[in-house]
Coordinates of C-alpha atoms in Angstrom, one line a residue:
Chain A
M77 CA 13.1 -2.8 13.6
A78 CA 9.8 -1.4 14.8
E79 CA 7.5 0.2 12.3
A80 CA 4.4 2.0 13.3
D81 CA 1.9 0.6 10.9
A82 CA -0.6 -1.9 12.4
R83 CA -1.4 -0.3 15.7
P84 CA -1.3 -2.6 18.7
P85 CA -4.4 -2.3 20.9
Q86 CA -2.2 -2.0 24.0
A87 CA 0.4 0.4 22.7
G88 CA 3.2 0.9 25.0
E89 CA 7.0 0.5 25.2
P90 CA 8.6 -1.6 22.5
I91 CA 8.9 -5.2 23.8
S92 CA 11.4 -8.0 23.2
E93 CA 10.6 -11.4 21.7
Q94 CA 11.1 -13.0 25.2
E95 CA 8.5 -10.5 26.6
A96 CA 6.1 -11.3 23.7
L97 CA 6.4 -15.0 24.5
R98 CA 5.9 -14.4 28.2
R99 CA 2.8 -12.4 27.6
L100 CA 1.3 -15.0 25.4
R101 CA 2.2 -17.8 27.8
Q102 CA 0.5 -16.3 30.9
S103 CA -3.3 -16.5 31.1
E104 CA -4.2 -13.9 33.7
D105 CA -4.5 -11.0 31.4
S106 CA -6.0 -11.7 28.0
S107 CA -5.1 -8.2 26.6
Q108 CA -1.5 -9.0 27.3
Q109 CA -1.9 -12.3 25.3
Y110 CA -3.6 -10.4 22.6
Y111 CA -0.6 -8.1 22.2
G112 CA 1.9 -11.0 22.5
A113 CA 0.2 -12.9 19.7
W114 CA 0.1 -9.8 17.5
W115 CA 3.8 -9.1 18.2
L116 CA 5.0 -12.6 17.3
G117 CA 3.2 -12.3 13.9
R118 CA 4.2 -8.8 13.1
M119 CA 7.9 -9.4 13.8
R120 CA 7.7 -12.8 12.1
S121 CA 9.3 -14.5 15.1
Q122 CA 11.4 -17.6 14.4
H123 CA 11.5 -18.7 18.1
P124 CA 10.7 -22.4 18.4
E125 CA 8.1 -21.6 21.2
A126 CA 6.2 -19.2 19.0
V127 CA 4.2 -21.7 17.0
P128 CA 3.3 -24.0 19.9
L129 CA 2.2 -21.1 22.0
L130 CA 0.1 -19.6 19.2
Q131 CA -1.6 -23.1 18.6
Q132 CA -2.4 -23.1 22.3
A133 CA -3.8 -19.6 22.1
L134 CA -5.9 -20.6 19.1
R135 CA -7.7 -23.1 21.2
Q136 CA -8.4 -20.5 23.8
R137 CA -12.0 -19.5 22.9
R138 CA -14.5 -17.2 24.6
P139 CA -12.5 -16.2 27.7
R140 CA -15.4 -13.9 28.7
D141 CA -13.0 -11.8 30.5
S142 CA -15.3 -8.8 31.1
G143 CA -13.4 -5.7 32.1
A144 CA -10.2 -6.6 30.3
G145 CA -11.3 -4.7 27.3
V146 CA -10.8 -7.8 25.1
E147 CA -13.6 -9.1 22.9
E148 CA -14.4 -12.8 23.1
N149 CA -12.2 -14.9 20.9
A150 CA -9.9 -11.9 20.2
V151 CA -6.8 -13.8 21.4
A152 CA -7.7 -16.8 19.2
R153 CA -8.2 -14.5 16.2
N154 CA -4.9 -12.8 16.7
A155 CA -3.2 -16.2 17.1
A156 CA -4.7 -17.3 13.8
R157 CA -3.4 -14.2 12.0
A158 CA 0.0 -14.5 13.5
L159 CA 0.2 -18.2 12.4
G160 CA -0.6 -17.0 8.9
K161 CA 2.3 -14.5 9.0
L162 CA 4.7 -17.2 10.2
A163 CA 4.1 -19.3 7.1
P164 CA 5.8 -21.7 6.2
A165 CA 7.1 -22.3 9.7
A166 CA 3.5 -22.7 11.0
Q167 CA 2.7 -25.9 9.0
A168 CA 2.3 -27.7 12.3
A169 CA -0.7 -25.5 13.1
I170 CA -2.8 -26.5 10.0
P171 CA -4.9 -29.1 11.8
D172 CA -5.7 -26.5 14.5
L173 CA -6.7 -24.0 11.9
L174 CA -8.9 -26.5 10.2
D175 CA -10.8 -27.1 13.5
T176 CA -11.1 -23.3 13.9
L177 CA -12.7 -23.2 10.5
Q178 CA -15.7 -25.0 12.0
D179 CA -16.1 -22.5 14.9
A180 CA -19.4 -20.8 15.4
D181 CA -17.8 -17.3 15.4
D182 CA -17.6 -16.1 11.8
K183 CA -14.8 -13.6 12.5
L184 CA -12.7 -16.4 13.9
R185 CA -13.5 -18.5 10.8
E186 CA -12.4 -15.5 8.7
A187 CA -9.0 -15.3 10.5
A188 CA -8.5 -19.0 10.2
A189 CA -9.3 -19.0 6.4
R190 CA -6.8 -16.2 5.7
A191 CA -4.2 -18.0 7.7
L192 CA -4.8 -21.3 5.7
G193 CA -4.5 -19.4 2.5
E194 CA -1.1 -17.8 3.7
L195 CA 0.1 -21.4 4.6
A196 CA -1.1 -22.6 1.2
A197 CA -2.7 -25.5 3.0
S198 CA -4.2 -27.8 0.3
E199 CA -5.7 -29.9 3.2
A200 CA -8.1 -27.0 3.7
I201 CA -9.6 -27.0 0.2
E202 CA -12.4 -29.4 1.1
A203 CA -13.5 -27.5 4.2
L204 CA -13.3 -24.1 2.5
C205 CA -15.5 -25.4 -0.4
Q206 CA -18.0 -26.8 2.0
R207 CA -18.4 -23.4 3.7
L208 CA -19.0 -21.8 0.4
A209 CA -21.1 -24.6 -1.3
S210 CA -24.5 -23.1 -0.5
G211 CA -23.6 -20.2 -2.7
P212 CA -24.1 -16.4 -2.7
T213 CA -27.8 -16.6 -1.5
V214 CA -27.1 -18.7 1.6
A215 CA -23.4 -18.6 2.5
G216 CA -23.4 -15.1 1.0
A217 CA -26.5 -13.8 2.6
Q218 CA -26.4 -11.0 5.1
Q219 CA -26.8 -11.9 8.8
A220 CA -29.9 -10.8 10.5
N221 CA -28.5 -8.2 12.9
S222 CA -25.2 -7.3 11.2
T223 CA -23.8 -6.2 7.9
R224 CA -21.6 -9.3 7.9
L225 CA -22.3 -12.2 5.7
V226 CA -23.3 -15.6 7.0
E227 CA -19.9 -17.0 5.9
P228 CA -16.7 -14.8 5.7
C229 CA -17.0 -15.3 1.9
E230 CA -14.2 -12.9 0.9
A231 CA -11.7 -14.6 3.1
L232 CA -12.8 -18.1 2.1
L233 CA -12.7 -17.3 -1.7
K234 CA -9.3 -15.6 -1.4
A235 CA -7.9 -18.6 0.6
L236 CA -8.8 -20.9 -2.3
G237 CA -7.0 -18.6 -4.7
D238 CA -3.9 -18.4 -2.4
I239 CA -3.8 -22.1 -2.0
G240 CA -3.8 -22.2 -5.8
V241 CA -5.1 -25.7 -6.6
N242 CA -7.0 -25.5 -10.0
E243 CA -9.6 -28.2 -9.8
P244 CA -13.1 -28.4 -11.2
R245 CA -14.7 -28.7 -7.8
V246 CA -13.0 -25.4 -6.6
L247 CA -14.0 -23.5 -9.8
A248 CA -17.6 -24.8 -9.4
V249 CA -17.8 -23.4 -5.9
V250 CA -16.2 -20.1 -6.7
K251 CA -18.0 -19.1 -9.9
P252 CA -21.5 -18.5 -8.5
F253 CA -20.0 -15.7 -6.3
L254 CA -19.3 -13.7 -9.5
A255 CA -23.0 -12.9 -9.2
H256 CA -22.9 -11.8 -5.5
E257 CA -24.7 -8.6 -4.9
R258 CA -21.6 -7.0 -3.2
P259 CA -19.0 -6.0 -5.8
V260 CA -16.2 -6.6 -3.3
I261 CA -17.2 -10.3 -3.2
R262 CA -17.4 -10.4 -7.0
S263 CA -13.9 -9.0 -7.0
A264 CA -12.6 -11.6 -4.6
A265 CA -14.2 -14.4 -6.8
A266 CA -12.7 -13.0 -10.0
R267 CA -9.2 -12.7 -8.3
T268 CA -9.4 -16.3 -7.2
L269 CA -10.4 -17.5 -10.7
L270 CA -7.6 -15.4 -12.2
Q271 CA -5.1 -16.9 -9.8
L272 CA -6.3 -20.5 -10.4
S273 CA -6.8 -20.4 -14.2
G274 CA -4.9 -17.4 -15.5
E275 CA -7.7 -16.7 -17.9
A276 CA -7.9 -13.1 -19.2
C277 CA -11.7 -12.8 -18.8
W278 CA -11.3 -12.7 -15.0
G279 CA -8.7 -10.0 -15.2
E280 CA -11.0 -8.0 -17.5
L281 CA -13.8 -8.4 -14.9
L282 CA -11.5 -6.9 -12.3
V283 CA -10.5 -4.1 -14.7
D284 CA -14.2 -3.3 -15.1
L285 CA -14.5 -2.9 -11.3
L286 CA -11.7 -0.4 -11.3
D287 CA -14.3 2.0 -12.8
H288 CA -16.9 1.3 -10.1
P289 CA -18.5 4.5 -8.7
Q290 CA -17.6 3.5 -5.1
L291 CA -14.0 4.1 -4.1
P292 CA -13.8 1.1 -1.7
V293 CA -14.7 -1.1 -4.6
R294 CA -12.1 0.4 -6.8
R295 CA -9.6 -0.1 -4.0
A296 CA -10.5 -3.8 -3.6
A297 CA -10.2 -4.4 -7.3
L298 CA -6.8 -2.7 -7.3
M299 CA -5.5 -5.0 -4.6
D300 CA -7.0 -8.0 -6.2
L301 CA -5.4 -7.3 -9.6
G302 CA -2.0 -6.8 -7.7
T303 CA -2.3 -10.0 -5.8
A304 CA -3.1 -12.0 -8.9
G305 CA -0.3 -10.2 -10.7
W306 CA -2.3 -9.6 -13.9
R307 CA 0.1 -7.6 -16.0
P308 CA -2.3 -6.7 -18.9
G309 CA -4.2 -4.6 -16.4
F310 CA -1.3 -2.1 -15.8
K311 CA -2.6 0.9 -17.7
A312 CA -6.1 0.6 -16.2
I313 CA -4.5 0.4 -12.7
A314 CA -2.6 3.6 -13.4
A315 CA -5.7 5.4 -14.5
T316 CA -7.9 4.4 -11.6
R317 CA -9.5 7.1 -9.6
A318 CA -7.8 6.1 -6.3
E319 CA -4.7 7.0 -4.2
N320 CA -1.4 6.6 -6.0
S321 CA -0.2 4.6 -2.9
L322 CA -2.7 1.8 -3.8
K323 CA -1.8 1.9 -7.4
L324 CA 1.9 1.5 -6.6
M325 CA 1.1 -1.5 -4.3
A326 CA -1.0 -3.1 -7.1
L327 CA 1.8 -2.5 -9.7
R328 CA 4.3 -3.9 -7.3
G329 CA 2.1 -7.0 -7.3
L330 CA 2.2 -7.1 -11.1
V331 CA 6.1 -6.9 -11.1
E332 CA 6.6 -9.5 -8.3
Q333 CA 3.7 -12.0 -8.9
G334 CA 3.1 -11.7 -12.7
N335 CA 5.0 -12.6 -15.8
G336 CA 4.9 -12.2 -19.5
D337 CA 3.8 -8.9 -21.3
P338 CA 4.3 -6.1 -20.5
G339 CA 7.9 -6.6 -19.2
D340 CA 9.4 -5.2 -16.1
E341 CA 10.7 -2.0 -17.8
A342 CA 7.2 -0.8 -18.9
L343 CA 5.7 -1.6 -15.4
L344 CA 8.5 0.2 -13.6
A345 CA 8.2 3.2 -15.9
C346 CA 4.5 3.2 -15.0
M347 CA 5.3 3.2 -11.3
D348 CA 7.8 6.0 -11.6
L349 CA 5.1 8.3 -12.9
L350 CA 2.9 7.7 -9.9
L351 CA 5.6 8.7 -7.3
Chain B
M107 CA -19.0 47.4 -20.4
S108 CA -16.1 46.0 -18.3
Q109 CA -14.7 42.7 -19.4
V110 CA -14.0 40.2 -16.7
S111 CA -11.0 38.1 -17.6
P112 CA -11.6 34.3 -17.9
V113 CA -9.2 33.7 -15.1
A114 CA -10.9 36.1 -12.7
A115 CA -14.2 34.5 -13.5
R116 CA -12.9 31.1 -12.8
I117 CA -11.4 32.3 -9.5
A118 CA -14.7 33.7 -8.5
A119 CA -16.4 30.4 -9.4
L120 CA -14.0 28.5 -7.3
Q121 CA -14.5 30.7 -4.3
Q122 CA -18.2 30.3 -4.5
A123 CA -18.1 26.5 -4.9
G124 CA -20.7 25.1 -2.5
S125 CA -19.9 21.4 -2.6
A126 CA -17.0 19.0 -2.9
L127 CA -18.0 18.3 -6.5
A128 CA -18.4 21.9 -7.5
L129 CA -14.9 22.7 -5.9
L130 CA -13.4 19.8 -7.9
Q131 CA -14.9 21.1 -11.2
A132 CA -14.0 24.7 -10.5
T133 CA -10.4 23.7 -9.6
Q134 CA -10.1 21.6 -12.8
E135 CA -11.3 24.7 -14.8
L136 CA -8.9 27.1 -13.1
A137 CA -6.0 24.6 -13.4
S138 CA -6.6 24.4 -17.1
C139 CA -6.1 28.2 -17.6
A140 CA -2.3 28.0 -17.5
D141 CA -2.3 31.5 -16.0
A142 CA 0.2 32.4 -13.2
S143 CA -2.4 34.5 -11.4
A144 CA -4.3 31.3 -10.6
A145 CA -1.3 30.1 -8.5
P146 CA -2.2 31.5 -5.1
V147 CA -5.8 30.2 -5.4
L148 CA -4.7 26.8 -6.4
V149 CA -2.3 26.7 -3.5
E150 CA -5.3 27.6 -1.3
V151 CA -7.1 24.6 -2.6
L152 CA -4.4 22.4 -1.3
G153 CA -5.6 23.2 2.3
F154 CA -9.3 22.4 1.7
N155 CA -9.1 18.7 2.6
N156 CA -10.6 17.7 -0.7
P157 CA -8.2 15.1 -2.3
G158 CA -9.8 15.2 -5.7
A159 CA -9.5 19.0 -5.9
A160 CA -6.0 18.9 -4.5
V161 CA -4.8 16.5 -7.2
A162 CA -6.2 18.9 -9.8
A163 CA -4.6 21.8 -8.1
V164 CA -1.2 20.0 -7.9
N165 CA -1.4 19.2 -11.6
G166 CA -2.3 22.8 -12.4
L167 CA 0.6 24.1 -10.3
I168 CA 3.1 21.7 -11.9
S169 CA 2.0 22.9 -15.4
L170 CA 2.6 26.5 -14.3
G171 CA 6.1 25.5 -13.4
T172 CA 8.4 28.1 -11.9
A173 CA 5.6 30.6 -11.9
A174 CA 3.9 28.7 -9.1
V175 CA 6.9 28.4 -6.8
E176 CA 6.6 31.6 -4.9
A177 CA 3.0 30.9 -4.0
L178 CA 3.8 27.4 -2.9
L179 CA 6.6 28.6 -0.6
Q180 CA 4.2 31.0 1.1
L181 CA 2.1 28.2 2.3
D182 CA 1.1 28.0 6.0
P183 CA 3.7 25.6 7.4
D184 CA 1.3 24.4 10.1
N185 CA -1.3 23.2 7.6
Y186 CA 0.0 19.6 7.3
G187 CA -2.3 18.5 4.6
A188 CA -1.5 21.4 2.3
R189 CA 2.2 21.1 2.9
A190 CA 2.1 17.4 1.8
W191 CA 0.4 18.4 -1.4
A192 CA 2.9 21.3 -1.9
V193 CA 5.8 18.9 -1.6
R194 CA 4.3 17.0 -4.5
A195 CA 3.9 20.1 -6.6
L196 CA 7.4 21.3 -5.8
A197 CA 8.8 17.8 -6.6
G198 CA 7.1 18.0 -10.0
I199 CA 8.2 21.5 -10.8
G200 CA 11.9 20.9 -10.0
D201 CA 12.6 24.5 -9.1
V202 CA 15.7 24.7 -6.8
R203 CA 13.8 27.1 -4.5
G204 CA 11.9 24.1 -3.2
L205 CA 15.1 22.4 -2.1
E206 CA 14.7 23.0 1.7
L207 CA 11.1 21.8 1.8
L208 CA 12.0 18.7 -0.2
L209 CA 15.0 17.9 2.0
D210 CA 12.9 18.4 5.1
A211 CA 10.0 16.3 3.7
L212 CA 12.2 13.3 2.8
G213 CA 14.1 13.3 6.1
S214 CA 11.2 13.8 8.5
D215 CA 7.7 13.7 7.0
V216 CA 5.5 11.0 8.7
A217 CA 3.7 10.1 5.5
A218 CA 5.4 7.7 3.1
S219 CA 3.5 9.3 0.2
V220 CA 5.2 12.7 1.0
R221 CA 8.6 11.2 1.4
R222 CA 8.3 9.2 -1.8
A223 CA 7.4 12.4 -3.7
A224 CA 10.3 14.3 -2.2
A225 CA 12.8 11.6 -3.0
K226 CA 11.8 11.7 -6.7
G227 CA 11.8 15.5 -6.7
L228 CA 15.3 15.7 -5.2
G229 CA 16.6 13.8 -8.2
Q230 CA 15.2 16.2 -10.7
L231 CA 15.9 19.7 -9.6
Q232 CA 16.8 22.0 -12.5
L233 CA 20.2 23.4 -11.7
G234 CA 21.2 24.8 -15.1
A235 CA 20.8 28.5 -14.0
L236 CA 23.1 28.2 -11.0
A237 CA 26.9 28.8 -10.9
E238 CA 28.9 25.7 -11.0
A239 CA 30.1 25.8 -7.3
E240 CA 26.4 26.3 -6.3
Q241 CA 25.3 23.4 -8.5
H242 CA 27.8 21.2 -6.8
Q243 CA 26.7 22.2 -3.4
V244 CA 23.0 21.6 -4.1
R245 CA 23.8 18.2 -5.6
Q246 CA 25.8 17.2 -2.6
R247 CA 22.9 17.9 -0.3
C248 CA 20.4 16.1 -2.5
L249 CA 22.7 13.1 -2.8
A250 CA 23.3 13.0 1.1
A251 CA 19.6 13.1 1.7
L252 CA 18.8 10.4 -0.9
L253 CA 21.6 8.1 0.4
A254 CA 20.3 8.5 4.0
A255 CA 16.8 7.5 2.8
T256 CA 18.0 4.2 1.3
A257 CA 17.4 3.0 4.9
D258 CA 13.8 4.3 5.0
G259 CA 11.3 1.9 6.6
E260 CA 8.9 1.9 3.7
W261 CA 9.6 0.1 0.4
V262 CA 7.9 2.7 -1.7
V263 CA 10.2 5.4 -0.4
R264 CA 13.3 3.3 -1.1
Y265 CA 11.8 2.7 -4.6
A266 CA 11.5 6.5 -5.1
V267 CA 15.1 6.9 -3.7
A268 CA 16.3 4.5 -6.6
V269 CA 14.5 6.7 -9.1
G270 CA 15.9 9.9 -7.5
L271 CA 19.4 8.6 -7.5
E272 CA 19.2 7.6 -11.1
S273 CA 18.0 11.0 -12.3
L274 CA 20.5 12.8 -10.1
A275 CA 23.3 10.6 -11.5
E276 CA 22.2 11.2 -15.1
G277 CA 23.2 14.9 -14.8
L278 CA 26.7 14.2 -13.6
S279 CA 29.9 14.0 -15.6
P280 CA 31.4 10.6 -15.8
D281 CA 34.3 11.4 -13.5
A282 CA 32.3 13.1 -10.8
T283 CA 32.8 11.6 -7.4
E284 CA 29.0 11.9 -6.7
L285 CA 28.4 9.5 -9.6
Q286 CA 30.1 6.7 -7.7
Q287 CA 28.3 7.6 -4.5
A288 CA 25.0 7.5 -6.3
R289 CA 25.9 4.1 -7.8
N290 CA 26.9 2.8 -4.3
G291 CA 23.4 3.8 -3.0
L292 CA 21.8 2.0 -5.9
V293 CA 23.9 -1.1 -5.3
T294 CA 22.7 -1.1 -1.7
L295 CA 19.1 -1.0 -2.9
S296 CA 19.7 -3.7 -5.5
E297 CA 20.9 -6.3 -3.0
A298 CA 18.5 -9.0 -1.8
T299 CA 17.9 -8.6 1.9
E300 CA 14.9 -9.6 4.1
D301 CA 13.6 -6.0 4.0
T302 CA 14.1 -5.2 0.4
P303 CA 11.3 -6.4 -1.8
P304 CA 12.1 -7.6 -5.4
V305 CA 10.4 -4.5 -6.9
V306 CA 13.0 -2.2 -5.3
Q307 CA 15.9 -4.4 -6.2
R308 CA 14.7 -4.6 -9.8
R309 CA 14.3 -0.8 -10.1
A310 CA 17.7 -0.2 -8.6
K311 CA 19.3 -2.8 -11.0
L312 CA 17.6 -1.0 -13.9
A313 CA 19.0 2.3 -12.8
L314 CA 22.5 0.8 -12.5
S315 CA 22.3 -0.7 -16.0
R316 CA 21.2 2.6 -17.5
L317 CA 24.1 4.4 -15.8
E318 CA 26.7 1.9 -17.2
P319 CA 29.3 3.8 -19.3
Q320 CA 28.2 3.4 -22.9

């Protein structure tokens, strides 16, 4: 079933799994590889060739194919994203993703970190912590000629939360980012601490961000509360000045990821009112 | 000295609003008047591409109830943004004159947010004033549209279909054939499949448990 949500860069006719594998396997046209990798992740392909081909594509760095309309490392980035979506079948690719976490391209590190989180790869904890260890003023500093940070902090922090191993060394690395100048990074750090410890203070911090004057921050805090499934936040979520679509996604997270009070019936009643 | 009515003054204030924030405030003030003469102006606000003001206008139109329906139905059908907000208002009002627009929205609107509002609205149309035969006919059409939408590609629409089916079924007599059809739709939504997230299943199960004969 083809849904039109994430838009492929090379939109065209719907393709088959065999065609997606063929496009990824060839190496003449990197825009075709880009689309093939995206397709396999989007359709959650179970084909035995999918993961090995994506691992191979992940190693394909900097093709410098000027004129094909594909940015450098774009194929590798899409391969990393697809491997994350194929979790848990993509366990075999964890060592490749760990290598990728050391790449010079921060966008590629970002894609690798997200995939490692989706794979719940506890092997990645050490490397993720190392990337963040220099804290918000070094790893979290803005790059000289870009608005991006030195490290893809949001993805690195969230991966630690998704992996979900509550250890003092992880908490020690994450906590300083609660003081990052960007509220979206503070939100990511609070979400991770909430996932790891379940302590209400981190949920309350996210609820405070739901009242931030900037809409993108309120949206980020909504998604972070939903991912962490923090049920006590349900009324604050419903009252946030943001689109009902996002509030419904966040409340779905509370129903599916959370437990305890309030129970399902109160959460579902809250969702009904937002339709 | 001529006395300007408060509604007229607020309409004038809205028409002179020079910024997005001023428009939002003027809309909120007008929406709070609870005066039917505000309806055409609130409907106009739906087409201004200002989401905050549109939310305020929708809430104002819903609180006006049936008095707002005529103005909503006269909306320019080519203004997509306004139409999407009008579907939400009509879904909230529950007036049967909105039936065609809601059916069309659930079946063919591109935005999941519009389809989900229509699905909820089709479950809560007020049919009490209609003759029995006509009530039956309207319910059949709502039911058919909701059952078709149990296969919608977006989870949130299927969630809203569960809500719509529950409220539609609540109004039926225990021996109505539609009741069993509504239950069957809910059973479909409550089943675990790859595409049905737990939240939809749980909402459908809740609806089924509430529809159990006491």
